[in-house]
Amino acid sequence: MTSPAGWESRATSVQVADLVALSADDWPGRLVATAYLQGCPWRCTYCHGGALLDPTLPGTVPWSHVIDLLRRRRGLLDGLVLTGGEPTRQPGVVAAAREVRALGLLVAVHTSGAYPARLPDLLPHVDRVVLDVKAPAYLYGAITRAGAGAAAADKAFASLRLVLDSGVDLQVRTTVDPAVLTPDDVAELVAVLADLGVRDHVLRDARPGPVVDPYAAALARVPRARLHRG
C-alpha cells in the first residue's frame, strides 16, 4: 500500500543491502546501528559503494532483522543511521524511521539530497541529517555523472534549504575530489554554504581505492600533495 505522498506505508519494503550492528563513527557521540539501503541515482567519481548503486537489486537483510537487532540492543544503542546508496529513494523509509522512533531510539539519515520533494514527509521523523554537498553547482555534473549536472545541483541545494528550515540537526559533508575541485572551488563552496546558514561543514578527501573507472586513472594523476589533507 502506498500513501498519498508516494510513500510506502510498510517499512518492510525497505531494501537493506547491509547492516552494521554497532558503530561509534557514523554518529559522533552516539552508539548506533547502521543500515545501508540499496540504490542510488548518481554515479559519483569517488564512490566506494558500487555494490549499493543498482536500484534493481533486492536487499539482502530483511527489515525485520533490523528491528529485531534494535529491540535486543535497547539500552546499548542510541539509534539507527539510514544511509546508502540513497535512503530517500526508498518508498518505505518514512515508515522505517517511524518504527525506529517508536522503539524510543534516535534516527539519522545520510543523504545526497537527490530527492528534495520527499524530505518534508521524512524530516519530522528524524533527529539528524548528514547531507553530502558535493561541489559548487557548476561542477555537480562532473562529480555525480548524472546527466544534467545543474538539475542534480538544484536538487541538492533544495534539500539543503529544506533541512535548514526544518531545524533538524544538520552536518554537511563534502568529499573533496582533487581531480575535479581546485582549492578555489572548495573555498567558494565553503563560503556559499556559510552564507546559506550551514554551521557544521566537514571537508573530507576522496580516498583512492575501489573507485569507479575511469576516475581511478584521473585520481592517479593528481599530485600526492593534494591528497589526504586531514
JSON list of C-alpha atoms in Angstrom, two decimals:
[
{"chain": "A", "resi": 1, "resn": "MET", "atom": "CA", "xyz": [0.00, 0.00, 0.00]},
{"chain": "A", "resi": 2, "resn": "THR", "atom": "CA", "xyz": [1.31, 3.48, -0.89]},
{"chain": "A", "resi": 3, "resn": "SER", "atom": "CA", "xyz": [0.47, 6.70, 0.93]},
{"chain": "A", "resi": 4, "resn": "PRO", "atom": "CA", "xyz": [-0.93, 9.76, -0.87]},
{"chain": "A", "resi": 5, "resn": "ALA", "atom": "CA", "xyz": [2.51, 11.37, -0.71]},
{"chain": "A", "resi": 6, "resn": "GLY", "atom": "CA", "xyz": [4.01, 8.42, -2.57]},
{"chain": "A", "resi": 7, "resn": "TRP", "atom": "CA", "xyz": [5.48, 6.74, 0.48]},
{"chain": "A", "resi": 8, "resn": "GLU", "atom": "CA", "xyz": [5.08, 3.06, 1.16]},
{"chain": "A", "resi": 9, "resn": "SER", "atom": "CA", "xyz": [3.21, 2.57, 4.43]},
{"chain": "A", "resi": 10, "resn": "ARG", "atom": "CA", "xyz": [5.16, -0.58, 5.30]},
{"chain": "A", "resi": 11, "resn": "ALA", "atom": "CA", "xyz": [8.77, -0.41, 6.47]},
{"chain": "A", "resi": 12, "resn": "THR", "atom": "CA", "xyz": [9.18, -3.99, 5.29]},
{"chain": "A", "resi": 13, "resn": "SER", "atom": "CA", "xyz": [9.50, -2.69, 1.73]},
{"chain": "A", "resi": 14, "resn": "VAL", "atom": "CA", "xyz": [12.87, -1.10, 2.56]},
{"chain": "A", "resi": 15, "resn": "GLN", "atom": "CA", "xyz": [15.70, -2.81, 0.67]},
{"chain": "A", "resi": 16, "resn": "VAL", "atom": "CA", "xyz": [18.59, -3.14, 3.13]},
{"chain": "A", "resi": 17, "resn": "ALA", "atom": "CA", "xyz": [21.87, -4.16, 1.49]},
{"chain": "A", "resi": 18, "resn": "ASP", "atom": "CA", "xyz": [23.92, -4.38, 4.68]},
{"chain": "A", "resi": 19, "resn": "LEU", "atom": "CA", "xyz": [23.56, -3.87, 8.43]},
{"chain": "A", "resi": 20, "resn": "VAL", "atom": "CA", "xyz": [26.35, -2.85, 10.80]},
{"chain": "A", "resi": 21, "resn": "ALA", "atom": "CA", "xyz": [25.28, -3.88, 14.28]},
{"chain": "A", "resi": 22, "resn": "LEU", "atom": "CA", "xyz": [27.41, -1.38, 16.21]},
{"chain": "A", "resi": 23, "resn": "SER", "atom": "CA", "xyz": [29.19, 1.80, 15.16]},
{"chain": "A", "resi": 24, "resn": "ALA", "atom": "CA", "xyz": [30.73, 4.65, 17.12]},
{"chain": "A", "resi": 25, "resn": "ASP", "atom": "CA", "xyz": [31.76, 6.52, 13.96]},
{"chain": "A", "resi": 26, "resn": "ASP", "atom": "CA", "xyz": [28.54, 7.05, 11.99]},
{"chain": "A", "resi": 27, "resn": "TRP", "atom": "CA", "xyz": [27.08, 9.40, 14.60]},
{"chain": "A", "resi": 28, "resn": "PRO", "atom": "CA", "xyz": [29.75, 11.05, 16.76]},
{"chain": "A", "resi": 29, "resn": "GLY", "atom": "CA", "xyz": [28.95, 10.74, 20.43]},
{"chain": "A", "resi": 30, "resn": "ARG", "atom": "CA", "xyz": [26.37, 8.01, 19.86]},
{"chain": "A", "resi": 31, "resn": "LEU", "atom": "CA", "xyz": [26.43, 4.24, 19.60]},
{"chain": "A", "resi": 32, "resn": "VAL", "atom": "CA", "xyz": [24.29, 3.23, 16.65]},
{"chain": "A", "resi": 33, "resn": "ALA", "atom": "CA", "xyz": [23.47, 0.52, 14.18]},
{"chain": "A", "resi": 34, "resn": "THR", "atom": "CA", "xyz": [23.80, 1.48, 10.51]},
{"chain": "A", "resi": 35, "resn": "ALA", "atom": "CA", "xyz": [21.57, 0.22, 7.71]},
{"chain": "A", "resi": 36, "resn": "TYR", "atom": "CA", "xyz": [22.83, 0.59, 4.13]},
{"chain": "A", "resi": 37, "resn": "LEU", "atom": "CA", "xyz": [19.91, 0.94, 1.73]},
{"chain": "A", "resi": 38, "resn": "GLN", "atom": "CA", "xyz": [20.11, -0.23, -1.87]},
{"chain": "A", "resi": 39, "resn": "GLY", "atom": "CA", "xyz": [20.09, 2.06, -4.89]},
{"chain": "A", "resi": 40, "resn": "CYS", "atom": "CA", "xyz": [21.36, 5.49, -5.91]},
{"chain": "A", "resi": 41, "resn": "PRO", "atom": "CA", "xyz": [20.56, 7.73, -8.91]},
{"chain": "A", "resi": 42, "resn": "TRP", "atom": "CA", "xyz": [24.07, 9.21, -9.12]},
{"chain": "A", "resi": 43, "resn": "ARG", "atom": "CA", "xyz": [27.44, 7.74, -10.09]},
{"chain": "A", "resi": 44, "resn": "CYS", "atom": "CA", "xyz": [29.92, 9.89, -8.21]},
{"chain": "A", "resi": 45, "resn": "THR", "atom": "CA", "xyz": [33.53, 9.81, -9.27]},
{"chain": "A", "resi": 46, "resn": "TYR", "atom": "CA", "xyz": [34.94, 8.73, -5.91]},
{"chain": "A", "resi": 47, "resn": "CYS", "atom": "CA", "xyz": [32.16, 6.32, -4.91]},
{"chain": "A", "resi": 48, "resn": "HIS", "atom": "CA", "xyz": [33.27, 3.40, -2.74]},
{"chain": "A", "resi": 49, "resn": "GLY", "atom": "CA", "xyz": [29.77, 1.92, -2.61]},
{"chain": "A", "resi": 50, "resn": "GLY", "atom": "CA", "xyz": [29.49, 0.46, -6.08]},
{"chain": "A", "resi": 51, "resn": "ALA", "atom": "CA", "xyz": [27.54, -2.57, -4.87]},
{"chain": "A", "resi": 52, "resn": "LEU", "atom": "CA", "xyz": [24.85, -0.24, -3.49]},
{"chain": "A", "resi": 53, "resn": "LEU", "atom": "CA", "xyz": [24.18, 1.71, -6.69]},
{"chain": "A", "resi": 54, "resn": "ASP", "atom": "CA", "xyz": [21.87, -0.59, -8.66]},
{"chain": "A", "resi": 55, "resn": "PRO", "atom": "CA", "xyz": [18.27, 0.17, -7.62]},
{"chain": "A", "resi": 56, "resn": "THR", "atom": "CA", "xyz": [17.00, -3.06, -9.17]},
{"chain": "A", "resi": 57, "resn": "LEU", "atom": "CA", "xyz": [18.94, -5.29, -6.79]},
{"chain": "A", "resi": 58, "resn": "PRO", "atom": "CA", "xyz": [16.92, -6.60, -3.84]},
{"chain": "A", "resi": 59, "resn": "GLY", "atom": "CA", "xyz": [18.03, -6.11, -0.28]},
{"chain": "A", "resi": 60, "resn": "THR", "atom": "CA", "xyz": [19.84, -8.92, 1.49]},
{"chain": "A", "resi": 61, "resn": "VAL", "atom": "CA", "xyz": [18.81, -8.03, 5.07]},
{"chain": "A", "resi": 62, "resn": "PRO", "atom": "CA", "xyz": [15.08, -8.15, 5.89]},
{"chain": "A", "resi": 63, "resn": "TRP", "atom": "CA", "xyz": [13.80, -5.08, 7.71]},
{"chain": "A", "resi": 64, "resn": "SER", "atom": "CA", "xyz": [12.55, -7.41, 10.44]},
{"chain": "A", "resi": 65, "resn": "HIS", "atom": "CA", "xyz": [16.19, -8.26, 11.22]},
{"chain": "A", "resi": 66, "resn": "VAL", "atom": "CA", "xyz": [16.97, -4.58, 11.70]},
{"chain": "A", "resi": 67, "resn": "ILE", "atom": "CA", "xyz": [14.08, -4.12, 14.10]},
{"chain": "A", "resi": 68, "resn": "ASP", "atom": "CA", "xyz": [14.96, -7.31, 15.99]},
{"chain": "A", "resi": 69, "resn": "LEU", "atom": "CA", "xyz": [18.53, -6.05, 16.45]},
{"chain": "A", "resi": 70, "resn": "LEU", "atom": "CA", "xyz": [17.32, -2.70, 17.74]},
{"chain": "A", "resi": 71, "resn": "ARG", "atom": "CA", "xyz": [14.93, -4.33, 20.19]},
{"chain": "A", "resi": 72, "resn": "ARG", "atom": "CA", "xyz": [17.64, -6.65, 21.52]},
{"chain": "A", "resi": 73, "resn": "ARG", "atom": "CA", "xyz": [20.09, -3.80, 21.95]},
{"chain": "A", "resi": 74, "resn": "ARG", "atom": "CA", "xyz": [17.83, -1.20, 23.54]},
{"chain": "A", "resi": 75, "resn": "GLY", "atom": "CA", "xyz": [19.85, 0.30, 26.38]},
{"chain": "A", "resi": 76, "resn": "LEU", "atom": "CA", "xyz": [23.09, -0.14, 24.43]},
{"chain": "A", "resi": 77, "resn": "LEU", "atom": "CA", "xyz": [22.25, 1.54, 21.14]},
{"chain": "A", "resi": 78, "resn": "ASP", "atom": "CA", "xyz": [21.18, 5.15, 20.90]},
{"chain": "A", "resi": 79, "resn": "GLY", "atom": "CA", "xyz": [19.68, 4.82, 17.45]},
{"chain": "A", "resi": 80, "resn": "LEU", "atom": "CA", "xyz": [19.88, 3.84, 13.80]},
{"chain": "A", "resi": 81, "resn": "VAL", "atom": "CA", "xyz": [21.61, 5.52, 10.87]},
{"chain": "A", "resi": 82, "resn": "LEU", "atom": "CA", "xyz": [19.92, 5.09, 7.49]},
{"chain": "A", "resi": 83, "resn": "THR", "atom": "CA", "xyz": [22.43, 5.51, 4.70]},
{"chain": "A", "resi": 84, "resn": "GLY", "atom": "CA", "xyz": [23.15, 4.05, 1.29]},
{"chain": "A", "resi": 85, "resn": "GLY", "atom": "CA", "xyz": [23.08, 4.20, -1.57]},
{"chain": "A", "resi": 86, "resn": "GLU", "atom": "CA", "xyz": [20.49, 6.92, -1.27]},
{"chain": "A", "resi": 87, "resn": "PRO", "atom": "CA", "xyz": [18.00, 6.17, 1.50]},
{"chain": "A", "resi": 88, "resn": "THR", "atom": "CA", "xyz": [15.40, 8.73, 0.42]},
{"chain": "A", "resi": 89, "resn": "ARG", "atom": "CA", "xyz": [14.75, 6.85, -2.83]},
{"chain": "A", "resi": 90, "resn": "GLN", "atom": "CA", "xyz": [13.23, 4.03, -0.74]},
{"chain": "A", "resi": 91, "resn": "PRO", "atom": "CA", "xyz": [9.43, 4.39, -0.54]},
{"chain": "A", "resi": 92, "resn": "GLY", "atom": "CA", "xyz": [9.38, 2.72, 2.89]},
{"chain": "A", "resi": 93, "resn": "VAL", "atom": "CA", "xyz": [11.96, 4.88, 4.60]},
{"chain": "A", "resi": 94, "resn": "VAL", "atom": "CA", "xyz": [9.44, 7.14, 6.38]},
{"chain": "A", "resi": 95, "resn": "ALA", "atom": "CA", "xyz": [7.68, 4.11, 7.86]},
{"chain": "A", "resi": 96, "resn": "ALA", "atom": "CA", "xyz": [11.08, 2.70, 8.82]},
{"chain": "A", "resi": 97, "resn": "ALA", "atom": "CA", "xyz": [12.07, 5.89, 10.63]},
{"chain": "A", "resi": 98, "resn": "ARG", "atom": "CA", "xyz": [8.74, 5.94, 12.46]},
{"chain": "A", "resi": 99, "resn": "GLU", "atom": "CA", "xyz": [9.19, 2.33, 13.61]},
{"chain": "A", "resi": 100, "resn": "VAL", "atom": "CA", "xyz": [12.64, 3.08, 15.00]},
{"chain": "A", "resi": 101, "resn": "ARG", "atom": "CA", "xyz": [11.38, 6.18, 16.78]},
{"chain": "A", "resi": 102, "resn": "ALA", "atom": "CA", "xyz": [8.53, 4.11, 18.25]},
{"chain": "A", "resi": 103, "resn": "LEU", "atom": "CA", "xyz": [11.19, 1.97, 19.96]},
{"chain": "A", "resi": 104, "resn": "GLY", "atom": "CA", "xyz": [12.46, 5.07, 21.74]},
{"chain": "A", "resi": 105, "resn": "LEU", "atom": "CA", "xyz": [15.57, 5.30, 19.55]},
{"chain": "A", "resi": 106, "resn": "LEU", "atom": "CA", "xyz": [17.03, 8.12, 17.50]},
{"chain": "A", "resi": 107, "resn": "VAL", "atom": "CA", "xyz": [17.18, 8.19, 13.71]},
{"chain": "A", "resi": 108, "resn": "ALA", "atom": "CA", "xyz": [19.80, 9.75, 11.45]},
{"chain": "A", "resi": 109, "resn": "VAL", "atom": "CA", "xyz": [19.68, 9.91, 7.67]},
{"chain": "A", "resi": 110, "resn": "HIS", "atom": "CA", "xyz": [22.74, 10.26, 5.46]},
{"chain": "A", "resi": 111, "resn": "THR", "atom": "CA", "xyz": [21.66, 11.61, 2.08]},
{"chain": "A", "resi": 112, "resn": "SER", "atom": "CA", "xyz": [22.92, 13.29, -1.08]},
{"chain": "A", "resi": 113, "resn": "GLY", "atom": "CA", "xyz": [19.73, 15.33, -1.30]},
{"chain": "A", "resi": 114, "resn": "ALA", "atom": "CA", "xyz": [18.76, 13.74, -4.60]},
{"chain": "A", "resi": 115, "resn": "TYR", "atom": "CA", "xyz": [15.02, 13.70, -3.75]},
{"chain": "A", "resi": 116, "resn": "PRO", "atom": "CA", "xyz": [14.07, 17.01, -2.10]},
{"chain": "A", "resi": 117, "resn": "ALA", "atom": "CA", "xyz": [10.33, 16.51, -2.66]},
{"chain": "A", "resi": 118, "resn": "ARG", "atom": "CA", "xyz": [10.45, 13.54, -0.28]},
{"chain": "A", "resi": 119, "resn": "LEU", "atom": "CA", "xyz": [12.12, 15.33, 2.62]},
{"chain": "A", "resi": 120, "resn": "PRO", "atom": "CA", "xyz": [9.09, 17.18, 4.07]},
{"chain": "A", "resi": 121, "resn": "ASP", "atom": "CA", "xyz": [7.47, 13.83, 4.93]},
{"chain": "A", "resi": 122, "resn": "LEU", "atom": "CA", "xyz": [10.69, 12.35, 6.31]},
{"chain": "A", "resi": 123, "resn": "LEU", "atom": "CA", "xyz": [12.19, 15.17, 8.36]},
{"chain": "A", "resi": 124, "resn": "PRO", "atom": "CA", "xyz": [9.60, 15.11, 11.18]},
{"chain": "A", "resi": 125, "resn": "HIS", "atom": "CA", "xyz": [10.70, 11.55, 11.94]},
{"chain": "A", "resi": 126, "resn": "VAL", "atom": "CA", "xyz": [14.48, 12.02, 12.07]},
{"chain": "A", "resi": 127, "resn": "ASP", "atom": "CA", "xyz": [16.82, 13.54, 14.64]},
{"chain": "A", "resi": 128, "resn": "ARG", "atom": "CA", "xyz": [19.88, 14.18, 12.48]},
{"chain": "A", "resi": 129, "resn": "VAL", "atom": "CA", "xyz": [20.67, 14.66, 8.80]},
{"chain": "A", "resi": 130, "resn": "VAL", "atom": "CA", "xyz": [24.09, 14.33, 7.22]},
{"chain": "A", "resi": 131, "resn": "LEU", "atom": "CA", "xyz": [23.84, 15.92, 3.78]},
{"chain": "A", "resi": 132, "resn": "ASP", "atom": "CA", "xyz": [26.53, 15.35, 1.19]},
{"chain": "A", "resi": 133, "resn": "VAL", "atom": "CA", "xyz": [27.01, 18.57, -0.79]},
{"chain": "A", "resi": 134, "resn": "LYS", "atom": "CA", "xyz": [29.48, 17.60, -3.44]},
{"chain": "A", "resi": 135, "resn": "ALA", "atom": "CA", "xyz": [30.63, 20.79, -5.16]},
{"chain": "A", "resi": 136, "resn": "PRO", "atom": "CA", "xyz": [29.69, 24.28, -6.28]},
{"chain": "A", "resi": 137, "resn": "ALA", "atom": "CA", "xyz": [26.62, 23.98, -8.51]},
{"chain": "A", "resi": 138, "resn": "TYR", "atom": "CA", "xyz": [28.52, 24.34, -11.79]},
{"chain": "A", "resi": 139, "resn": "LEU", "atom": "CA", "xyz": [30.70, 21.29, -11.02]},
{"chain": "A", "resi": 140, "resn": "TYR", "atom": "CA", "xyz": [27.95, 18.91, -9.87]},
{"chain": "A", "resi": 141, "resn": "GLY", "atom": "CA", "xyz": [27.74, 17.10, -13.17]},
{"chain": "A", "resi": 142, "resn": "ALA", "atom": "CA", "xyz": [31.48, 16.45, -13.22]},
{"chain": "A", "resi": 143, "resn": "ILE", "atom": "CA", "xyz": [31.19, 14.59, -9.92]},
{"chain": "A", "resi": 144, "resn": "THR", "atom": "CA", "xyz": [27.74, 12.98, -9.96]},
{"chain": "A", "resi": 145, "resn": "ARG", "atom": "CA", "xyz": [27.91, 11.98, -13.65]},
{"chain": "A", "resi": 146, "resn": "ALA", "atom": "CA", "xyz": [24.12, 12.09, -13.59]},
{"chain": "A", "resi": 147, "resn": "GLY", "atom": "CA", "xyz": [23.45, 13.74, -16.94]},
{"chain": "A", "resi": 148, "resn": "ALA", "atom": "CA", "xyz": [22.21, 17.26, -16.24]},
{"chain": "A", "resi": 149, "resn": "GLY", "atom": "CA", "xyz": [24.56, 18.43, -13.52]},
{"chain": "A", "resi": 150, "resn": "ALA", "atom": "CA", "xyz": [22.53, 21.60, -12.98]},
{"chain": "A", "resi": 151, "resn": "ALA", "atom": "CA", "xyz": [19.48, 19.50, -12.12]},
{"chain": "A", "resi": 152, "resn": "ALA", "atom": "CA", "xyz": [21.49, 17.47, -9.60]},
{"chain": "A", "resi": 153, "resn": "ALA", "atom": "CA", "xyz": [22.81, 20.65, -8.02]},
{"chain": "A", "resi": 154, "resn": "ASP", "atom": "CA", "xyz": [19.33, 22.15, -7.84]},
{"chain": "A", "resi": 155, "resn": "LYS", "atom": "CA", "xyz": [18.07, 19.07, -6.01]},
{"chain": "A", "resi": 156, "resn": "ALA", "atom": "CA", "xyz": [20.95, 19.01, -3.54]},
{"chain": "A", "resi": 157, "resn": "PHE", "atom": "CA", "xyz": [20.67, 22.70, -2.67]},
{"chain": "A", "resi": 158, "resn": "ALA", "atom": "CA", "xyz": [16.87, 22.49, -2.44]},
{"chain": "A", "resi": 159, "resn": "SER", "atom": "CA", "xyz": [17.31, 19.63, 0.03]},
{"chain": "A", "resi": 160, "resn": "LEU", "atom": "CA", "xyz": [19.80, 21.69, 1.99]},
{"chain": "A", "resi": 161, "resn": "ARG", "atom": "CA", "xyz": [17.33, 24.56, 2.34]},
{"chain": "A", "resi": 162, "resn": "LEU", "atom": "CA", "xyz": [14.58, 22.20, 3.47]},
{"chain": "A", "resi": 163, "resn": "VAL", "atom": "CA", "xyz": [16.75, 20.68, 6.19]},
{"chain": "A", "resi": 164, "resn": "LEU", "atom": "CA", "xyz": [17.97, 24.09, 7.34]},
{"chain": "A", "resi": 165, "resn": "ASP", "atom": "CA", "xyz": [14.39, 25.35, 7.55]},
{"chain": "A", "resi": 166, "resn": "SER", "atom": "CA", "xyz": [13.28, 22.26, 9.48]},
{"chain": "A", "resi": 167, "resn": "GLY", "atom": "CA", "xyz": [15.66, 22.86, 12.37]},
{"chain": "A", "resi": 168, "resn": "VAL", "atom": "CA", "xyz": [16.78, 19.21, 12.39]},
{"chain": "A", "resi": 169, "resn": "ASP", "atom": "CA", "xyz": [20.38, 18.75, 13.50]},
{"chain": "A", "resi": 170, "resn": "LEU", "atom": "CA", "xyz": [22.47, 19.01, 10.32]},
{"chain": "A", "resi": 171, "resn": "GLN", "atom": "CA", "xyz": [26.00, 18.27, 9.27]},
{"chain": "A", "resi": 172, "resn": "VAL", "atom": "CA", "xyz": [27.06, 18.99, 5.70]},
{"chain": "A", "resi": 173, "resn": "ARG", "atom": "CA", "xyz": [29.91, 16.93, 4.30]},
{"chain": "A", "resi": 174, "resn": "THR", "atom": "CA", "xyz": [31.93, 17.49, 1.17]},
{"chain": "A", "resi": 175, "resn": "THR", "atom": "CA", "xyz": [34.27, 14.86, -0.21]},
{"chain": "A", "resi": 176, "resn": "VAL", "atom": "CA", "xyz": [36.95, 16.89, -1.95]},
{"chain": "A", "resi": 177, "resn": "ASP", "atom": "CA", "xyz": [37.61, 15.32, -5.32]},
{"chain": "A", "resi": 178, "resn": "PRO", "atom": "CA", "xyz": [41.05, 16.69, -6.29]},
{"chain": "A", "resi": 179, "resn": "ALA", "atom": "CA", "xyz": [40.58, 15.54, -9.88]},
{"chain": "A", "resi": 180, "resn": "VAL", "atom": "CA", "xyz": [37.63, 17.95, -10.20]},
{"chain": "A", "resi": 181, "resn": "LEU", "atom": "CA", "xyz": [37.78, 20.56, -7.42]},
{"chain": "A", "resi": 182, "resn": "THR", "atom": "CA", "xyz": [40.52, 23.17, -7.13]},
{"chain": "A", "resi": 183, "resn": "PRO", "atom": "CA", "xyz": [41.27, 24.90, -3.81]},
{"chain": "A", "resi": 184, "resn": "ASP", "atom": "CA", "xyz": [39.39, 27.93, -5.14]},
{"chain": "A", "resi": 185, "resn": "ASP", "atom": "CA", "xyz": [36.33, 25.75, -5.87]},
{"chain": "A", "resi": 186, "resn": "VAL", "atom": "CA", "xyz": [36.42, 24.41, -2.32]},
{"chain": "A", "resi": 187, "resn": "ALA", "atom": "CA", "xyz": [36.78, 27.90, -0.84]},
{"chain": "A", "resi": 188, "resn": "GLU", "atom": "CA", "xyz": [33.82, 29.07, -2.90]},
{"chain": "A", "resi": 189, "resn": "LEU", "atom": "CA", "xyz": [31.66, 26.19, -1.70]},
{"chain": "A", "resi": 190, "resn": "VAL", "atom": "CA", "xyz": [32.61, 26.80, 1.93]},
{"chain": "A", "resi": 191, "resn": "ALA", "atom": "CA", "xyz": [31.57, 30.44, 1.57]},
{"chain": "A", "resi": 192, "resn": "VAL", "atom": "CA", "xyz": [28.29, 29.60, -0.18]},
{"chain": "A", "resi": 193, "resn": "LEU", "atom": "CA", "xyz": [27.31, 27.09, 2.50]},
{"chain": "A", "resi": 194, "resn": "ALA", "atom": "CA", "xyz": [28.17, 29.52, 5.29]},
{"chain": "A", "resi": 195, "resn": "ASP", "atom": "CA", "xyz": [26.03, 32.19, 3.64]},
{"chain": "A", "resi": 196, "resn": "LEU", "atom": "CA", "xyz": [23.13, 29.74, 3.50]},
{"chain": "A", "resi": 197, "resn": "GLY", "atom": "CA", "xyz": [23.41, 29.15, 7.24]},
{"chain": "A", "resi": 198, "resn": "VAL", "atom": "CA", "xyz": [25.41, 25.92, 7.47]},
{"chain": "A", "resi": 199, "resn": "ARG", "atom": "CA", "xyz": [27.30, 25.86, 10.76]},
{"chain": "A", "resi": 200, "resn": "ASP", "atom": "CA", "xyz": [28.73, 22.34, 10.64]},
{"chain": "A", "resi": 201, "resn": "HIS", "atom": "CA", "xyz": [30.59, 21.66, 7.38]},
{"chain": "A", "resi": 202, "resn": "VAL", "atom": "CA", "xyz": [33.16, 18.88, 7.20]},
{"chain": "A", "resi": 203, "resn": "LEU", "atom": "CA", "xyz": [35.65, 18.52, 4.35]},
{"chain": "A", "resi": 204, "resn": "ARG", "atom": "CA", "xyz": [36.96, 15.04, 3.58]},
{"chain": "A", "resi": 205, "resn": "ASP", "atom": "CA", "xyz": [39.43, 13.82, 0.98]},
{"chain": "A", "resi": 206, "resn": "ALA", "atom": "CA", "xyz": [38.50, 11.40, -1.75]},
{"chain": "A", "resi": 207, "resn": "ARG", "atom": "CA", "xyz": [40.21, 8.13, -0.91]},
{"chain": "A", "resi": 208, "resn": "PRO", "atom": "CA", "xyz": [42.00, 6.05, -3.51]},
{"chain": "A", "resi": 209, "resn": "GLY", "atom": "CA", "xyz": [40.66, 2.53, -3.54]},
{"chain": "A", "resi": 210, "resn": "PRO", "atom": "CA", "xyz": [37.85, 0.67, -5.32]},
{"chain": "A", "resi": 211, "resn": "VAL", "atom": "CA", "xyz": [36.67, 3.81, -7.07]},
{"chain": "A", "resi": 212, "resn": "VAL", "atom": "CA", "xyz": [34.65, 3.86, -10.27]},
{"chain": "A", "resi": 213, "resn": "ASP", "atom": "CA", "xyz": [36.61, 3.74, -13.54]},
{"chain": "A", "resi": 214, "resn": "PRO", "atom": "CA", "xyz": [37.74, 5.87, -15.33]},
{"chain": "A", "resi": 215, "resn": "TYR", "atom": "CA", "xyz": [38.06, 8.03, -12.23]},
{"chain": "A", "resi": 216, "resn": "ALA", "atom": "CA", "xyz": [40.82, 5.83, -10.82]},
{"chain": "A", "resi": 217, "resn": "ALA", "atom": "CA", "xyz": [43.12, 6.92, -13.65]},
{"chain": "A", "resi": 218, "resn": "ALA", "atom": "CA", "xyz": [42.25, 10.59, -13.15]},
{"chain": "A", "resi": 219, "resn": "LEU", "atom": "CA", "xyz": [42.88, 10.36, -9.41]},
{"chain": "A", "resi": 220, "resn": "ALA", "atom": "CA", "xyz": [46.23, 8.69, -10.04]},
{"chain": "A", "resi": 221, "resn": "ARG", "atom": "CA", "xyz": [47.37, 11.79, -11.95]},
{"chain": "A", "resi": 222, "resn": "VAL", "atom": "CA", "xyz": [46.69, 14.14, -9.03]},
{"chain": "A", "resi": 223, "resn": "PRO", "atom": "CA", "xyz": [49.85, 15.16, -7.13]},
{"chain": "A", "resi": 224, "resn": "ARG", "atom": "CA", "xyz": [50.06, 13.32, -3.82]},
{"chain": "A", "resi": 225, "resn": "ALA", "atom": "CA", "xyz": [50.40, 16.66, -2.02]},
{"chain": "A", "resi": 226, "resn": "ARG", "atom": "CA", "xyz": [46.73, 17.30, -2.81]},
{"chain": "A", "resi": 227, "resn": "LEU", "atom": "CA", "xyz": [45.53, 14.04, -1.27]},
{"chain": "A", "resi": 228, "resn": "HIS", "atom": "CA", "xyz": [44.75, 13.17, 2.35]},
{"chain": "A", "resi": 229, "resn": "ARG", "atom": "CA", "xyz": [44.85, 16.68, 3.73]},
{"chain": "A", "resi": 230, "resn": "GLY", "atom": "CA", "xyz": [43.38, 15.67, 7.04]}
]
